[in-house]
Amino acid sequence: MRVVIVGAGHAGVQAAETLRDEGFDGEIVLLDRDARLPYQRPPLSKDGLASGDEPLPLRGAVFYERLGIELRLGAELRGIDPGARVIELADAQGERSHITYDELVLAVGARARRLRCGDAQASRVHVLRTADDAEILRDRLADAERVVVVGSGFIGLEFAAVAATKGKRVTLLSRGSRVLGRSASATTADWLTAHLRAAGVEFVFGVEALADERDLADWPADLTVVGIGVDDCPVFADAAGAAGLATDRGVIVDASLRTSLPGIWAIGDIARFPDARGEFQRIESVQNATEQGRHVARAIVHGASDYDEVPWFWSIQAGAKLQIAGLADGADAEVVLGDPAAGKFSVLRFAGERLVCVESVNKPADHVAARKLLASAGAASVTPAAAAEPGFTLKSALVPA
Amino acid sequence: MPSITYRRVDGTSATVVVDEGTSIMRAALQNDVAGIVGECGGQAMCATCHVYVPEGVELPEVSDDEDEMLECTTSDRLDNSRLGCQLLAGRDFDELTVDLPESQV
């Protein structure tokens, strides 16, 4: 029995490890088109960028040998034949090879979206997703004085924070009227904006959708970085399309993370999966990657079950720690605990009477409690009215186990 | 050069020699010491580099953030629980033996 895992990011490496933890004794082939030993992503836009440390390996080099995981680096997926259960790979020189599988796990991640550019060779705009990107940016940042950041999601904000902390003149362009439009409440977004302003970041809101690098002519800079989301890698999309895999801005999977084709699973950033309410979503986070990696490995060894984990995220910006538990889909009410003016608070977000998400700024204890609470039956007792009672804390709402 | 010894639950141990400034978490990942996960990359966000430090050894105080994240460990938090990402060889200790917990996730 051979399991082939395509993509050696947080999801793929975790899936390989958990297969062994769960007693799988067949072959495991783990491949990635990146030639580097698989590494941690979160530090690339945070302290790793600031410090210049080597990328932190996800596991040491001997780990793969010790667990009998065949690591094939510099190999890109080019084709899938689901009938014959064979994939085609290409190495850096374009040499083709084939490998058969019994189970195939797609953990290919996504790639940073770029602005259109008339001449890609002449592109002077950077993205931040891989260790290579981070190394280039670190060098460029050292010599830059004026930095322009396009996009006010996590990557844009984190990069702007690092650049400002290094004393650069930083301007951040946001399409919307506030930062983190998709992923945080206005309360949290406004607090972060003020915090980053104090760190030296200048914000420009309502910038008409930038689509092309030429649209940046009004924003001269020594260094321009775009953080405007991700796209599926076109090489992967072609292979998936040709194989007949159901896709829609990602690979569609069922609640057990199975794709539309037998023997093929998808996990991590590339997977679009149904949540407990049947809503399909794609979650781009480390925790989602590792939990789905564990889940798919257990499914292969012990049989499939539904994936149902409370998502959580974090970001660090100029010394401020933002931690989010849950998803704010449909949130229409909020209760703030603590004091934003003091820089320590949590925003409880509700969809009707139901607690769906907790954003904590410099309040790790609230975040820890929120993660436990959202995974437990106790969450039902936390209504907007209950949370607004004097003396209410998330910890007190946790039903003793 | 500083060194770190990791004692596993089964009594076996592994000692690694590291550069100054390397955290207990990073040293374990770099040297393939099983039993430390370090899911968040060393930012005190995940509590998957939980270790038990020896009693009576002078180490920096637990910060508020570390204290709060230690509430998230899967194995029991004890008085001598620390996050391995927060303790740096050569800055906080020269030689240290830590005990690994039963589980990290």
Tab-separated table of C-alpha atoms in Angstrom, chain A:
chain	number	residue	atom	x	y	z
A	1	MET	CA	0.000	0.000	0.000
A	2	ARG	CA	1.422	3.373	-0.996
A	3	VAL	CA	0.216	6.808	0.070
A	4	VAL	CA	1.495	9.683	-2.045
A	5	ILE	CA	1.264	13.164	-0.537
A	6	VAL	CA	1.668	16.087	-2.923
A	7	GLY	CA	2.885	19.165	-1.078
A	8	ALA	CA	5.247	19.221	1.903
A	9	GLY	CA	3.894	22.246	3.740
A	10	HIS	CA	2.318	22.147	7.188
A	11	ALA	CA	-0.530	19.905	5.978
A	12	GLY	CA	1.457	17.361	3.968
A	13	VAL	CA	4.218	16.889	6.521
A	14	GLN	CA	1.664	16.466	9.312
A	15	ALA	CA	-0.275	13.891	7.277
A	16	ALA	CA	2.924	11.872	6.711
A	17	GLU	CA	3.826	11.969	10.386
A	18	THR	CA	0.356	11.040	11.615
A	19	LEU	CA	0.176	8.091	9.195
A	20	ARG	CA	3.188	6.629	11.045
A	21	ASP	CA	1.841	7.654	14.463
A	22	GLU	CA	-1.346	5.743	13.660
A	23	GLY	CA	0.597	2.617	12.713
A	24	PHE	CA	0.564	2.821	8.923
A	25	ASP	CA	3.428	0.607	7.743
A	26	GLY	CA	3.097	0.956	3.973
A	27	GLU	CA	5.044	3.301	1.736
A	28	ILE	CA	4.766	7.051	2.143
A	29	VAL	CA	6.023	9.325	-0.618
A	30	LEU	CA	5.998	13.039	0.195
A	31	LEU	CA	6.841	15.411	-2.611
A	32	ASP	CA	7.111	19.111	-3.176
A	33	ARG	CA	8.260	21.293	-6.025
A	34	ASP	CA	10.241	23.414	-3.543
A	35	ALA	CA	13.769	22.041	-3.200
A	36	ARG	CA	14.140	23.179	0.427
A	37	LEU	CA	13.692	20.989	3.439
A	38	PRO	CA	10.024	21.638	4.407
A	39	TYR	CA	9.791	24.696	6.625
A	40	GLN	CA	7.492	26.710	8.883
A	41	ARG	CA	5.500	29.454	7.187
A	42	PRO	CA	4.235	31.756	9.964
A	43	PRO	CA	7.610	33.259	10.964
A	44	LEU	CA	8.286	34.300	7.346
A	45	SER	CA	6.080	37.383	7.678
A	46	LYS	CA	6.799	38.043	11.358
A	47	ASP	CA	9.863	37.568	13.543
A	48	GLY	CA	11.673	35.472	10.930
A	49	LEU	CA	11.503	38.408	8.526
A	50	ALA	CA	12.670	40.815	11.201
A	51	SER	CA	15.525	38.663	12.536
A	52	GLY	CA	16.912	37.090	9.376
A	53	ASP	CA	17.014	33.639	10.965
A	54	GLU	CA	17.122	30.647	8.644
A	55	PRO	CA	13.651	29.266	7.924
A	56	LEU	CA	12.678	26.964	10.755
A	57	PRO	CA	12.390	23.391	9.482
A	58	LEU	CA	9.041	21.723	10.120
A	59	ARG	CA	10.991	18.619	11.102
A	60	GLY	CA	14.709	17.858	11.093
A	61	ALA	CA	16.318	16.268	8.038
A	62	VAL	CA	16.648	12.869	9.727
A	63	PHE	CA	12.963	12.803	10.665
A	64	TYR	CA	11.936	11.612	7.199
A	65	GLU	CA	14.520	8.844	7.208
A	66	ARG	CA	13.627	7.790	10.733
A	67	LEU	CA	9.946	7.405	9.859
A	68	GLY	CA	10.585	5.851	6.458
A	69	ILE	CA	9.054	8.756	4.554
A	70	GLU	CA	10.423	9.109	1.034
A	71	LEU	CA	10.895	12.832	0.582
A	72	ARG	CA	11.122	13.898	-3.046
A	73	LEU	CA	11.939	17.574	-3.340
A	74	GLY	CA	11.956	19.593	-6.544
A	75	ALA	CA	9.158	17.469	-8.038
A	76	GLU	CA	6.006	19.113	-9.391
A	77	LEU	CA	2.687	17.395	-10.034
A	78	ARG	CA	1.826	17.577	-13.747
A	79	GLY	CA	-0.915	15.030	-14.200
A	80	ILE	CA	-3.261	12.625	-12.412
A	81	ASP	CA	-4.721	9.472	-13.950
A	82	PRO	CA	-7.413	8.541	-11.418
A	83	GLY	CA	-8.397	5.351	-13.267
A	84	ALA	CA	-4.899	3.874	-13.214
A	85	ARG	CA	-4.004	5.632	-9.912
A	86	VAL	CA	-0.844	7.134	-11.350
A	87	ILE	CA	0.501	10.655	-11.137
A	88	GLU	CA	2.980	12.310	-13.435
A	89	LEU	CA	5.755	14.493	-12.043
A	90	ALA	CA	8.257	16.876	-13.547
A	91	ASP	CA	11.597	17.777	-11.978
A	92	ALA	CA	13.284	21.167	-12.234
A	93	GLN	CA	14.757	20.218	-15.615
A	94	GLY	CA	11.342	19.192	-16.898
A	95	GLU	CA	12.200	15.463	-16.785
A	96	ARG	CA	8.971	13.477	-16.444
A	97	SER	CA	8.414	10.493	-14.158
A	98	HIS	CA	5.427	8.499	-12.945
A	99	ILE	CA	4.437	7.088	-9.607
A	100	THR	CA	1.496	4.894	-8.678
A	101	TYR	CA	-0.594	5.388	-5.551
A	102	ASP	CA	-3.256	3.624	-3.532
A	103	GLU	CA	-4.253	6.832	-1.765
A	104	LEU	CA	-3.346	10.311	-2.988
A	105	VAL	CA	-3.368	13.310	-0.664
A	106	LEU	CA	-3.377	16.717	-2.335
A	107	ALA	CA	-1.774	19.254	-0.006
A	108	VAL	CA	-0.452	21.583	-2.666
A	109	GLY	CA	-1.342	24.868	-0.966
A	110	ALA	CA	-1.903	27.959	-3.036
A	111	ARG	CA	0.219	30.712	-4.435
A	112	ALA	CA	0.245	34.411	-3.765
A	113	ARG	CA	-1.930	36.436	-6.094
A	114	ARG	CA	-0.058	39.048	-8.107
A	115	LEU	CA	-1.063	42.166	-9.926
A	116	ARG	CA	-1.163	41.932	-13.708
A	117	CYS	CA	2.086	42.906	-15.271
A	118	GLY	CA	2.699	43.644	-18.927
A	119	ASP	CA	6.168	42.174	-18.715
A	120	ALA	CA	6.631	39.645	-15.926
A	121	GLN	CA	10.408	39.892	-16.273
A	122	ALA	CA	10.217	43.578	-15.434
A	123	SER	CA	7.970	43.090	-12.390
A	124	ARG	CA	9.161	45.154	-9.472
A	125	VAL	CA	6.369	44.144	-7.170
A	126	HIS	CA	6.954	41.469	-4.544
A	127	VAL	CA	4.787	38.913	-2.822
A	128	LEU	CA	5.397	37.112	0.474
A	129	ARG	CA	4.549	33.448	0.692
A	130	THR	CA	7.654	31.281	0.435
A	131	ALA	CA	11.053	31.274	2.112
A	132	ASP	CA	12.532	32.496	-1.182
A	133	ASP	CA	10.119	35.450	-1.148
A	134	ALA	CA	11.069	36.231	2.454
A	135	GLU	CA	14.807	36.161	1.710
A	136	ILE	CA	14.454	38.498	-1.251
A	137	LEU	CA	12.269	40.858	0.768
A	138	ARG	CA	14.664	40.897	3.699
A	139	ASP	CA	17.477	42.034	1.414
A	140	ARG	CA	15.342	44.592	-0.381
A	141	LEU	CA	13.916	45.922	2.870
A	142	ALA	CA	17.393	46.593	4.238
A	143	ASP	CA	18.088	49.131	1.448
A	144	ALA	CA	14.585	50.577	1.070
A	145	GLU	CA	13.369	53.812	2.606
A	146	ARG	CA	9.899	54.125	1.143
A	147	VAL	CA	7.740	51.007	1.270
A	148	VAL	CA	4.284	50.590	-0.235
A	149	VAL	CA	2.117	47.658	0.810
A	150	VAL	CA	-0.980	46.742	-1.199
A	151	GLY	CA	-3.642	44.857	0.734
A	152	SER	CA	-4.835	44.982	4.319
A	153	GLY	CA	-5.152	41.296	5.112
A	154	PHE	CA	-2.881	39.529	7.578
A	155	ILE	CA	0.150	39.376	5.278
A	156	GLY	CA	-0.062	43.047	4.299
A	157	LEU	CA	-0.457	44.177	7.895
A	158	GLU	CA	2.307	41.922	9.212
A	159	PHE	CA	4.755	43.042	6.542
A	160	ALA	CA	3.858	46.703	7.057
A	161	ALA	CA	4.413	46.273	10.793
A	162	VAL	CA	7.863	44.723	10.311
A	163	ALA	CA	8.875	47.443	7.836
A	164	ALA	CA	7.645	50.253	10.103
A	165	THR	CA	9.390	48.720	13.100
A	166	LYS	CA	12.596	48.846	11.064
A	167	GLY	CA	12.103	52.582	10.630
A	168	LYS	CA	10.891	52.588	7.006
A	169	ARG	CA	8.311	55.021	5.655
A	170	VAL	CA	5.398	52.675	5.083
A	171	THR	CA	2.168	53.383	3.211
A	172	LEU	CA	-0.505	50.682	3.172
A	173	LEU	CA	-3.172	50.800	0.464
A	174	SER	CA	-6.508	49.215	1.301
A	175	ARG	CA	-9.328	48.678	-1.152
A	176	GLY	CA	-11.975	48.705	1.536
A	177	SER	CA	-12.804	51.270	4.185
A	178	ARG	CA	-10.963	49.331	6.892
A	179	VAL	CA	-8.352	46.612	7.386
A	180	LEU	CA	-9.068	42.868	7.656
A	181	GLY	CA	-12.380	43.359	5.907
A	182	ARG	CA	-13.010	39.637	5.537
A	183	SER	CA	-11.604	38.407	8.781
A	184	ALA	CA	-12.188	40.691	11.739
A	185	SER	CA	-14.736	42.976	13.357
A	186	ALA	CA	-14.579	46.733	12.900
A	187	THR	CA	-13.702	47.040	16.597
A	188	THR	CA	-10.574	44.922	16.192
A	189	ALA	CA	-9.734	46.396	12.781
A	190	ASP	CA	-9.929	49.969	14.085
A	191	TRP	CA	-7.781	49.147	17.092
A	192	LEU	CA	-5.110	47.495	14.899
A	193	THR	CA	-5.136	50.446	12.508
A	194	ALA	CA	-4.483	52.866	15.369
A	195	HIS	CA	-1.799	50.573	16.760
A	196	LEU	CA	0.013	50.375	13.409
A	197	ARG	CA	-0.375	54.123	12.839
A	198	ALA	CA	1.400	54.656	16.138
A	199	ALA	CA	4.136	52.327	14.856
A	200	GLY	CA	4.517	54.564	11.780
A	201	VAL	CA	2.297	52.976	9.123
A	202	GLU	CA	0.314	55.415	6.977
A	203	PHE	CA	-3.036	54.031	5.763
A	204	VAL	CA	-4.868	54.964	2.588
A	205	PHE	CA	-8.379	53.512	2.422
A	206	GLY	CA	-10.787	53.198	-0.466
A	207	VAL	CA	-8.068	52.856	-3.084
A	208	GLU	CA	-9.852	51.737	-6.246
A	209	ALA	CA	-9.167	48.089	-6.990
A	210	LEU	CA	-5.607	47.821	-8.133
A	211	ALA	CA	-5.348	45.200	-10.834
A	212	ASP	CA	-2.257	46.093	-12.777
A	213	GLU	CA	1.241	47.103	-11.714
A	214	ARG	CA	0.850	50.237	-13.811
A	215	ASP	CA	-1.915	51.301	-11.405
A	216	LEU	CA	0.828	51.801	-8.840
A	217	ALA	CA	2.343	54.753	-10.704
A	218	ASP	CA	0.776	57.109	-8.150
A	219	TRP	CA	2.545	55.289	-5.343
A	220	PRO	CA	6.282	55.446	-5.954
A	221	ALA	CA	8.354	53.334	-3.596
A	222	ASP	CA	11.720	51.660	-3.233
A	223	LEU	CA	9.893	48.479	-2.392
A	224	THR	CA	6.314	47.430	-3.173
A	225	VAL	CA	4.721	44.330	-1.674
A	226	VAL	CA	1.269	42.984	-2.494
A	227	GLY	CA	-0.729	40.863	-0.083
A	228	ILE	CA	-4.014	40.471	-1.937
A	229	GLY	CA	-4.902	36.855	-1.352
A	230	VAL	CA	-4.070	33.611	-3.078
A	231	ASP	CA	-4.829	31.765	-6.296
A	232	ASP	CA	-4.650	28.121	-7.158
A	233	CYS	CA	-1.385	27.305	-8.841
A	234	PRO	CA	-2.169	27.159	-12.594
A	235	VAL	CA	-0.007	24.071	-13.146
A	236	PHE	CA	-1.969	22.242	-10.473
A	237	ALA	CA	-5.293	23.593	-11.734
A	238	ASP	CA	-4.535	22.234	-15.208
A	239	ALA	CA	-3.665	18.807	-13.835
A	240	ALA	CA	-6.763	18.744	-11.627
A	241	GLY	CA	-8.995	19.887	-14.481
A	242	ALA	CA	-7.632	17.292	-16.892
A	243	ALA	CA	-8.201	14.552	-14.301
A	244	GLY	CA	-11.822	15.609	-13.843
A	245	LEU	CA	-11.401	16.638	-10.214
A	246	ALA	CA	-14.262	18.822	-8.955
A	247	THR	CA	-12.853	22.265	-8.214
A	248	ASP	CA	-14.211	25.695	-7.390
A	249	ARG	CA	-11.540	28.117	-6.165
A	250	GLY	CA	-9.867	25.120	-4.580
A	251	VAL	CA	-10.511	21.390	-4.610
A	252	ILE	CA	-14.014	20.464	-3.466
A	253	VAL	CA	-14.074	17.790	-0.754
A	254	ASP	CA	-16.813	16.234	1.336
A	255	ALA	CA	-16.971	16.440	5.127
A	256	SER	CA	-14.410	13.636	5.399
A	257	LEU	CA	-12.000	15.535	3.081
A	258	ARG	CA	-12.485	13.160	0.143
A	259	THR	CA	-12.438	14.696	-3.319
A	260	SER	CA	-14.830	13.787	-6.134
A	261	LEU	CA	-12.429	11.054	-7.319
A	262	PRO	CA	-11.867	7.715	-5.558
A	263	GLY	CA	-8.677	7.398	-3.515
A	264	ILE	CA	-7.930	11.143	-3.655
A	265	TRP	CA	-8.140	13.514	-0.666
A	266	ALA	CA	-7.404	17.224	-0.354
A	267	ILE	CA	-6.264	19.113	2.758
A	268	GLY	CA	-5.006	22.516	3.849
A	269	ASP	CA	-5.190	25.733	1.847
A	270	ILE	CA	-6.329	23.982	-1.348
A	271	ALA	CA	-9.326	22.189	0.190
A	272	ARG	CA	-12.830	23.652	0.089
A	273	PHE	CA	-14.800	21.670	2.641
A	274	PRO	CA	-18.293	21.808	4.170
A	275	ASP	CA	-18.564	22.952	7.775
A	276	ALA	CA	-21.074	21.570	10.277
A	277	ARG	CA	-23.814	23.705	8.656
A	278	GLY	CA	-22.978	22.479	5.165
A	279	GLU	CA	-21.441	25.804	4.096
A	280	PHE	CA	-18.375	25.264	1.926
A	281	GLN	CA	-15.279	27.155	2.909
A	282	ARG	CA	-11.593	27.235	2.452
A	283	ILE	CA	-9.487	28.096	5.467
A	284	GLU	CA	-5.936	29.296	4.965
A	285	SER	CA	-4.277	28.774	8.320
A	286	VAL	CA	-1.622	26.640	9.927
A	287	GLN	CA	-4.034	25.061	12.367
A	288	ASN	CA	-6.419	24.076	9.550
A	289	ALA	CA	-3.494	22.562	7.641
A	290	THR	CA	-2.159	20.506	10.534
A	291	GLU	CA	-5.563	19.368	11.823
A	292	GLN	CA	-6.645	18.292	8.333
A	293	GLY	CA	-3.290	16.542	7.903
A	294	ARG	CA	-3.962	14.534	11.059
A	295	HIS	CA	-7.561	13.922	10.045
A	296	VAL	CA	-6.802	12.540	6.592
A	297	ALA	CA	-4.084	10.243	7.967
A	298	ARG	CA	-6.518	8.790	10.499
A	299	ALA	CA	-9.129	8.399	7.760
A	300	ILE	CA	-6.701	6.410	5.608
A	301	VAL	CA	-5.695	4.155	8.492
A	302	HIS	CA	-8.968	3.762	10.398
A	303	GLY	CA	-11.729	4.851	8.004
A	304	ALA	CA	-13.285	8.190	7.178
A	305	SER	CA	-15.094	10.493	9.601
A	306	ASP	CA	-16.281	14.067	9.407
A	307	TYR	CA	-13.793	16.880	9.992
A	308	ASP	CA	-15.071	19.279	12.608
A	309	GLU	CA	-12.496	21.415	14.390
A	310	VAL	CA	-12.881	24.930	15.733
A	311	PRO	CA	-10.611	27.041	13.521
A	312	TRP	CA	-8.145	29.397	15.128
A	313	PHE	CA	-5.741	31.976	13.748
A	314	TRP	CA	-3.155	34.341	15.031
A	315	SER	CA	-1.216	37.368	13.907
A	316	ILE	CA	1.544	39.436	15.466
A	317	GLN	CA	1.842	43.075	14.434
A	318	ALA	CA	4.303	45.509	15.978
A	319	GLY	CA	4.162	43.685	19.300
A	320	ALA	CA	0.375	43.268	19.354
A	321	LYS	CA	-0.945	39.743	19.508
A	322	LEU	CA	-4.238	39.027	17.744
A	323	GLN	CA	-5.804	35.600	18.257
A	324	ILE	CA	-9.080	34.521	16.684
A	325	ALA	CA	-11.154	31.441	17.530
A	326	GLY	CA	-14.072	30.402	15.346
A	327	LEU	CA	-15.426	31.955	12.144
A	328	ALA	CA	-17.465	35.117	12.007
A	329	ASP	CA	-19.752	34.072	9.139
A	330	GLY	CA	-23.136	35.666	9.655
A	331	ALA	CA	-22.046	37.599	12.744
A	332	ASP	CA	-24.451	40.471	13.385
A	333	ALA	CA	-23.806	41.428	17.004
A	334	GLU	CA	-20.818	41.794	19.274
A	335	VAL	CA	-19.918	42.243	22.912
A	336	VAL	CA	-16.526	43.674	23.883
A	337	LEU	CA	-14.812	42.398	27.036
A	338	GLY	CA	-11.916	44.374	28.475
A	339	ASP	CA	-10.742	47.770	27.358
A	340	PRO	CA	-9.544	48.532	23.823
A	341	ALA	CA	-8.039	51.792	25.121
A	342	ALA	CA	-5.792	49.732	27.401
A	343	GLY	CA	-4.802	47.478	24.492
A	344	LYS	CA	-6.196	44.300	26.042
A	345	PHE	CA	-9.666	43.170	24.991
A	346	SER	CA	-11.760	40.502	23.306
A	347	VAL	CA	-14.614	40.900	20.853
A	348	LEU	CA	-17.284	38.210	21.137
A	349	ARG	CA	-19.168	37.915	17.857
A	350	PHE	CA	-22.639	36.448	17.591
A	351	ALA	CA	-24.857	35.233	14.783
A	352	GLY	CA	-28.199	35.941	16.386
A	353	GLU	CA	-27.940	34.395	19.849
A	354	ARG	CA	-25.103	32.026	18.915
A	355	LEU	CA	-21.456	32.743	19.787
A	356	VAL	CA	-19.500	32.065	16.572
A	357	CYS	CA	-16.161	33.817	16.958
A	358	VAL	CA	-13.925	35.451	19.556
A	359	GLU	CA	-11.177	37.901	18.613
A	360	SER	CA	-8.637	38.533	21.354
A	361	VAL	CA	-6.057	41.302	21.346
A	362	ASN	CA	-3.257	40.781	23.880
A	363	LYS	CA	-5.563	38.469	25.871
A	364	PRO	CA	-4.250	34.919	25.376
A	365	ALA	CA	-6.283	33.607	28.322
A	366	ASP	CA	-9.517	34.702	26.634
A	367	HIS	CA	-8.385	33.019	23.424
A	368	VAL	CA	-7.550	29.783	25.190
A	369	ALA	CA	-10.950	29.793	26.909
A	370	ALA	CA	-12.710	30.684	23.630
A	371	ARG	CA	-11.153	27.754	21.805
A	372	LYS	CA	-12.327	25.352	24.500
A	373	LEU	CA	-15.718	27.009	24.755
A	374	LEU	CA	-16.497	26.963	21.022
A	375	ALA	CA	-15.675	23.253	20.925
A	376	SER	CA	-17.975	22.479	23.846
A	377	ALA	CA	-21.679	22.514	24.607
A	378	GLY	CA	-21.007	25.431	26.946
A	379	ALA	CA	-20.966	27.841	24.018
A	380	ALA	CA	-24.765	27.696	23.852
A	381	SER	CA	-25.031	29.405	27.249
A	382	VAL	CA	-23.069	32.434	26.013
A	383	THR	CA	-25.674	34.748	24.528
A	384	PRO	CA	-25.115	38.446	23.878
A	385	ALA	CA	-27.142	39.204	27.000
A	386	ALA	CA	-25.147	36.773	29.153
A	387	ALA	CA	-21.829	38.144	27.859
A	388	ALA	CA	-22.908	41.701	28.636
A	389	GLU	CA	-23.583	40.870	32.314
A	390	PRO	CA	-21.097	42.537	34.677
A	391	GLY	CA	-18.447	40.086	35.796
A	392	PHE	CA	-18.875	37.761	32.804
A	393	THR	CA	-15.658	36.068	31.666
A	394	LEU	CA	-15.078	33.447	28.985
A	395	LYS	CA	-13.335	31.270	31.524
A	396	SER	CA	-16.350	31.335	33.835
A	397	ALA	CA	-18.564	30.218	30.956
A	398	LEU	CA	-16.548	27.047	30.473
A	399	VAL	CA	-18.517	24.164	31.890
A	400	PRO	CA	-16.157	22.261	34.198
A	401	ALA	CA	-15.142	19.079	32.392
